[in-house]
Coordinates of C-alpha atoms in Angstrom, one line a residue:
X1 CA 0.0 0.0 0.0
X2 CA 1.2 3.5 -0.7
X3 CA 2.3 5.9 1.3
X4 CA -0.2 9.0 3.0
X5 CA -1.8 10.7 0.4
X6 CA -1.5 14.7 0.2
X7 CA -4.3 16.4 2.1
X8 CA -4.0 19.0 -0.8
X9 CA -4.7 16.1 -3.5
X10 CA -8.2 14.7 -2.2
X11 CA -10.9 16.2 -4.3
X12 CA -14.4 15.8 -3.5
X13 CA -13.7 14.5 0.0
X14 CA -15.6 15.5 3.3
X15 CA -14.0 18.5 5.2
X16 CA -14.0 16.9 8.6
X17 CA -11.8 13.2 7.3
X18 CA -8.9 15.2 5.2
X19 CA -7.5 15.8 9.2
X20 CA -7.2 12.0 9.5
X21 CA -4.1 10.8 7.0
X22 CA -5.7 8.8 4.1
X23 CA -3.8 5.8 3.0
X24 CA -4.4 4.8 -0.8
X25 CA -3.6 2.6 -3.2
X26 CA -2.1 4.7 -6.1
X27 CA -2.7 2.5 -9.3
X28 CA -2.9 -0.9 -7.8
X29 CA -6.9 -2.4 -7.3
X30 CA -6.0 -4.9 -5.0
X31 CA -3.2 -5.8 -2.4
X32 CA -2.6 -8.4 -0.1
X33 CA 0.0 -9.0 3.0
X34 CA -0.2 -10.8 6.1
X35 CA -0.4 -8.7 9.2
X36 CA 2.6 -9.2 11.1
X37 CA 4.8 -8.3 8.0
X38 CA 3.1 -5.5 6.8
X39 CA 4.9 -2.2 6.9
X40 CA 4.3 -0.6 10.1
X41 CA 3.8 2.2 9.2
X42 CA -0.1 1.6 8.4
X43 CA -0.6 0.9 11.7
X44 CA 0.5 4.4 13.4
X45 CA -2.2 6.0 15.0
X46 CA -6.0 7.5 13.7
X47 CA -6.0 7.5 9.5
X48 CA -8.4 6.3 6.8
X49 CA -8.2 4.5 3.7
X50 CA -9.8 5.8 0.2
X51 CA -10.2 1.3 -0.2
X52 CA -11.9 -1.2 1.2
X53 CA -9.3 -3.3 3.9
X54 CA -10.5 -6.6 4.9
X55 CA -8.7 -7.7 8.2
X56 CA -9.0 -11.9 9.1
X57 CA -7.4 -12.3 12.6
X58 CA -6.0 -15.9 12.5
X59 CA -4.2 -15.8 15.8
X60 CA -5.2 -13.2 18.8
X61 CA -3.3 -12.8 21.6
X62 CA -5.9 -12.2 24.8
X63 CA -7.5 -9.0 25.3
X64 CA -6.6 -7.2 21.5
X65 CA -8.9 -4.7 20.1
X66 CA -9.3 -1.9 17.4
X67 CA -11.0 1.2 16.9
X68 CA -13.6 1.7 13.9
X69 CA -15.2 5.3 13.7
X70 CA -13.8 5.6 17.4
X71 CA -15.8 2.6 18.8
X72 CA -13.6 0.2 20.4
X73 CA -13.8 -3.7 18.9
X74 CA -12.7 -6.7 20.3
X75 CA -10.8 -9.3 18.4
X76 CA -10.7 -12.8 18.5
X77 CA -9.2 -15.8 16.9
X78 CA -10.5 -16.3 13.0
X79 CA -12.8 -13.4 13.4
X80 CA -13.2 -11.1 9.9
X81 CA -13.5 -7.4 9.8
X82 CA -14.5 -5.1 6.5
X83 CA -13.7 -1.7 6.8
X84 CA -15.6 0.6 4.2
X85 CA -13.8 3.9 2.4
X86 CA -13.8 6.5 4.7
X87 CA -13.6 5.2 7.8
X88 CA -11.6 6.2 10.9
X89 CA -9.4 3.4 12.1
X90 CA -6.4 2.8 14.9
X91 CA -4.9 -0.6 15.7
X92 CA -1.4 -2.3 16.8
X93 CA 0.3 -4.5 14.6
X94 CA 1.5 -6.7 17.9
X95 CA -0.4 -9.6 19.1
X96 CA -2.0 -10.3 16.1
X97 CA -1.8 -12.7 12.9
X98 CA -3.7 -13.3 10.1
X99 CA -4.3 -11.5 6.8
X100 CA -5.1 -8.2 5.0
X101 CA -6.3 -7.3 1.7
X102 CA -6.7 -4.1 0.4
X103 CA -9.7 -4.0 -2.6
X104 CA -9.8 -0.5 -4.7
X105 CA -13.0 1.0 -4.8
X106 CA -14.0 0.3 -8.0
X107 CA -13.3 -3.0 -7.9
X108 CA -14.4 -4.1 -5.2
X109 CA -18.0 -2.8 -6.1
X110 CA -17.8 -4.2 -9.3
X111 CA -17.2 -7.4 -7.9
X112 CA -19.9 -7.7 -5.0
X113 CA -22.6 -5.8 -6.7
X114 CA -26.0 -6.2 -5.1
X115 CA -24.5 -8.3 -2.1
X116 CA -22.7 -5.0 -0.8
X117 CA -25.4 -4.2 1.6
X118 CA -26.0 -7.5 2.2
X119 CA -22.5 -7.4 3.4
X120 CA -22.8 -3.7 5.3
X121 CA -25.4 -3.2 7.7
X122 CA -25.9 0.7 7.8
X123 CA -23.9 1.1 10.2
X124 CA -21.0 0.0 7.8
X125 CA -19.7 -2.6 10.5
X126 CA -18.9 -6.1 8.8
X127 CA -17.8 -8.8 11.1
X128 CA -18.0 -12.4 11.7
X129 CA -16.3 -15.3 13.8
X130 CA -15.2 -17.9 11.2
X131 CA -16.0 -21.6 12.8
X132 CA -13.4 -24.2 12.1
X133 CA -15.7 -25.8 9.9
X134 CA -15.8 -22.5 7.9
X135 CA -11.5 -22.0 8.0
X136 CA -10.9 -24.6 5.4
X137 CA -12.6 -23.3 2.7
X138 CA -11.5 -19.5 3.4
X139 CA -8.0 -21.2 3.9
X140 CA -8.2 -22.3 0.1
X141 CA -9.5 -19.8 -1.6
X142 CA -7.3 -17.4 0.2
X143 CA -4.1 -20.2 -1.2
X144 CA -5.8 -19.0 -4.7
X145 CA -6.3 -15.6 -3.9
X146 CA -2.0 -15.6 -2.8
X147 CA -1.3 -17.6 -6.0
X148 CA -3.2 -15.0 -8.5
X149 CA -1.4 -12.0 -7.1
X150 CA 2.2 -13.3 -7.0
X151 CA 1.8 -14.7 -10.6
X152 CA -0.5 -13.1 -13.5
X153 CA -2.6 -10.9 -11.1
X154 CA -5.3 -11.0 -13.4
X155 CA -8.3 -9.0 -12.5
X156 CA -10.6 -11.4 -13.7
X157 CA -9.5 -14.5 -11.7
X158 CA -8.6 -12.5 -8.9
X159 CA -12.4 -11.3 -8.9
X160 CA -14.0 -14.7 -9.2
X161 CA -11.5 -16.0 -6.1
X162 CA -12.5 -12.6 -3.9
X163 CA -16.1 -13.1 -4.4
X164 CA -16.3 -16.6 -3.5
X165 CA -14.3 -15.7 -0.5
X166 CA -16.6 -13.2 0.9
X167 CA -19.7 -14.5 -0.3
X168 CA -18.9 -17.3 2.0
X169 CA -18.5 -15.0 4.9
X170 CA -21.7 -13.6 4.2
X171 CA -23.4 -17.2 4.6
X172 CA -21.3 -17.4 7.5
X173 CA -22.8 -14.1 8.9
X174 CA -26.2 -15.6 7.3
X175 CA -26.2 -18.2 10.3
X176 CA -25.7 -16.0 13.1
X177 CA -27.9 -12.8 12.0
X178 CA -31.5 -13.6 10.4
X179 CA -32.0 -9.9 9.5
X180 CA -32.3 -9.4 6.0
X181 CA -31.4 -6.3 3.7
X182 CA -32.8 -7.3 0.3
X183 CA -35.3 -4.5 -0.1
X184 CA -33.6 -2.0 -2.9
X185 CA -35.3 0.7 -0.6
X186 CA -33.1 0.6 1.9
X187 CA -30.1 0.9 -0.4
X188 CA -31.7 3.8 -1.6
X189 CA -32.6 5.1 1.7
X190 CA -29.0 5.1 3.0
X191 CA -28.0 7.3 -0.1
X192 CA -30.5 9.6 1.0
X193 CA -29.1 9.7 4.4
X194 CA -25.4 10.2 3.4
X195 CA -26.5 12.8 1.2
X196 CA -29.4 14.7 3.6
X197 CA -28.7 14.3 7.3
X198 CA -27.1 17.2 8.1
X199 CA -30.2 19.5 7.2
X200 CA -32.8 16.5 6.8
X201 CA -34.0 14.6 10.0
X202 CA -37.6 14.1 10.0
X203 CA -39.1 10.4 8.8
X204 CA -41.5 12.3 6.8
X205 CA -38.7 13.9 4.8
X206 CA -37.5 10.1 3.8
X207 CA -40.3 8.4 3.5
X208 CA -41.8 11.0 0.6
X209 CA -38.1 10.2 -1.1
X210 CA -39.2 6.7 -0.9
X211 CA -42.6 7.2 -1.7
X212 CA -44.1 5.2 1.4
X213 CA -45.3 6.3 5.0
X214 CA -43.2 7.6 7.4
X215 CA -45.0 4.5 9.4
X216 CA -44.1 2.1 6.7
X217 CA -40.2 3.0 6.8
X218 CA -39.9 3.3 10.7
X219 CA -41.6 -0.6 10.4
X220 CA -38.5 -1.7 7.1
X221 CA -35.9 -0.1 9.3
X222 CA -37.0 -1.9 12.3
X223 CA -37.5 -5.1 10.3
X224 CA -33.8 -4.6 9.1
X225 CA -32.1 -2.8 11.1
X226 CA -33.2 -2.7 14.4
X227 CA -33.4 0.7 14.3
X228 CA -36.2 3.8 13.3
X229 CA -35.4 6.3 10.9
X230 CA -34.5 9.3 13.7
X231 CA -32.0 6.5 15.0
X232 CA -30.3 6.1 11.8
X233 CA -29.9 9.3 11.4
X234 CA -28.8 10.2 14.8
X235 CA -26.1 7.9 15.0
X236 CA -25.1 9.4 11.3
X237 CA -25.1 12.4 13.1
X238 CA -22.9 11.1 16.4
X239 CA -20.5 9.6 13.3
X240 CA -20.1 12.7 11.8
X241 CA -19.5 14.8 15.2
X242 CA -17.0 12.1 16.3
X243 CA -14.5 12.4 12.9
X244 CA -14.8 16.4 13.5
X245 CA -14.0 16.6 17.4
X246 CA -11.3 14.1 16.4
X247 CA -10.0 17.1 14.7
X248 CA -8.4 18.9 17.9
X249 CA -7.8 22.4 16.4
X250 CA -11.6 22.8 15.0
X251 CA -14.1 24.5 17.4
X252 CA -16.7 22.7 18.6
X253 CA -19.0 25.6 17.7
X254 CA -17.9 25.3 14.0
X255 CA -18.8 21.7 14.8
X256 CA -22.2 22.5 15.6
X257 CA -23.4 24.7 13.2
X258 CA -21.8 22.6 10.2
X259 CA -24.0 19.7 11.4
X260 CA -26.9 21.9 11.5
X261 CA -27.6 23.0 15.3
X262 CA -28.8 26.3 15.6
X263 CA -27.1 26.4 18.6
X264 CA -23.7 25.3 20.1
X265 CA -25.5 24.1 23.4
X266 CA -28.5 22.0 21.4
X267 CA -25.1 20.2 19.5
X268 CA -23.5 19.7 23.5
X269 CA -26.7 18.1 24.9
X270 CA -27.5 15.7 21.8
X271 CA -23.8 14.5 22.2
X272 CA -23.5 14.1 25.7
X273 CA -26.9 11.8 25.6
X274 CA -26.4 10.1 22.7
X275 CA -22.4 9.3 23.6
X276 CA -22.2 9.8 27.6
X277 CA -19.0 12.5 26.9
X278 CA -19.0 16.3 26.6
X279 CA -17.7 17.2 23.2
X280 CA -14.4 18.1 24.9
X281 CA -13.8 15.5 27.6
X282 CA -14.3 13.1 23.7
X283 CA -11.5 15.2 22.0
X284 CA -9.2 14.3 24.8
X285 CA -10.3 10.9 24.3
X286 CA -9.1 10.5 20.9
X287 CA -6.4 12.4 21.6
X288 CA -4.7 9.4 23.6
X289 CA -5.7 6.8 21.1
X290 CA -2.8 9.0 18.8
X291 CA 0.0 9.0 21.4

């Protein structure tokens, strides 16, 4: 993987991430390494990737973890973790084993199509335990997967390999969560989040995108989800707050009024309650997790 991209050279991207250091992948669409002899330098501190990295922990030492969007995961042995574009990430190289690929963009889409969001829940989290009974199969395609990119590399088979690989993981995931995401709504409806939330929070607002009841989408995001509409967007909300106060130089009133609060104490109440931390005493937070 290439080194940090400059700040200056990131067109298009969101304000708040171009303070986290943005690892890319230049002209490659796909990279693989294990963990323990990646370059080390990947692993320093808070940063982003303009790819998608999946992370299968093989070997865990006890009590390992790693930050996503600055919620804390644990990690266990065979355990799989897809991190999505964008995302804010910390972890340690030590105590851990296993494998990491790196998937351009493009690419990666391409490849999984309509199973992305069977894949990503909305709140862009992917990850599952692998049983032993699951290993072998991930073990051989990955053998494949190794071959393809230290011979030809070509895109095709490489593909083919990749999606067999995760859509066994999403079987996998299949037998522990019975939630399903099918409904080309809700694909939709996360696009309309992404794009209104800062501005947009009523169901009504959605639900006329959608052309359904505010009633009817509260009952597909529960049904999928977990989760109503105000939720959703709350927690996009608490996301977006979080990758700004991780910036330690911006003002938290800035913060507030570029999410939309007409006041700097409305922002303060909604996330203390939603995150039990002042926006301040939460800087200081992620401050450590860079040190």
């Amino acid at each position: 993987m290439n080194s940090v991209t400059n700040q200056a050279d990131v067109k298009d991207a969101d304000p708040a991430l171009q303070d986290y250091p943005l690892h890319d992948l230049g002209d490659a669409f796909f990279e693989i390494a294990t963990i323990e002899d990646a370059d080390t330098y990947f692993f320093k501190g808070l940063h982003r990737h303009d790819f998608y990295e999946l992370l299968w922990f093989t070997d865990v030492r006890t009590d390992q973890f790693h930050y996503i969007d600055f919620n804390r995961f644990p990690i266990a042995d065979n355990q799989v973790f897809l991190l999505l574009p964008g995302q804010v990430h910390s972890i340690e190289q030590r105590g851990k084993r296993g494998f990491l690929m790196a998937i351009s963009k493009d690419f990666f889409e391409k490849e999984m199509g309509s199973d992305l969001l069977r894949l990503c829940n909305y709140s862009g989290n992917f990850a599952v335990v692998v049983p032993e009974s699951g290993t072998q199969v991930l073990n051989t395609l990955l053998g494949l997967i190794k071959i393809e990119y230290d011979g030809a590399r070509r895109p095709a088979i490489l593909e083919s390999y990749l999606r067999s690989w995760f859509l066994h993981c999403i079987e996998l995931q299949k037998e522990i969560s019975t939630a399903s995401h099918t409904d080309p709504r809700l694909h939709t409806l996360i696009e309309f989040i992404e794009t209104h939330y800062r501005k947009q929070r009523s169901a009504d607002f959605y639900a006329k995108q959608l052309s359904i009841s505010a009633k009817r989408l509260n009952e597909l995001t529960r049904e999928s989800f977990g989760k109503t509409i105000s939720q959703m967007i709350s927690e996009r909300l608490i996301l977006e707050a979080k990758r700004e106060i991780g910036y330690i130089e911006k003002p938290i009133k800035e913060i507030s009024y570029a999410l939309g609060f007409s006041e700097p104490s409305y922002f303060t109440r909604f996330f203390g309650k939603q995150t039990g931390y002042a926006p301040l005493d939460f800087r200081k937070r992620i401050a450590s997790l860079n040190n």
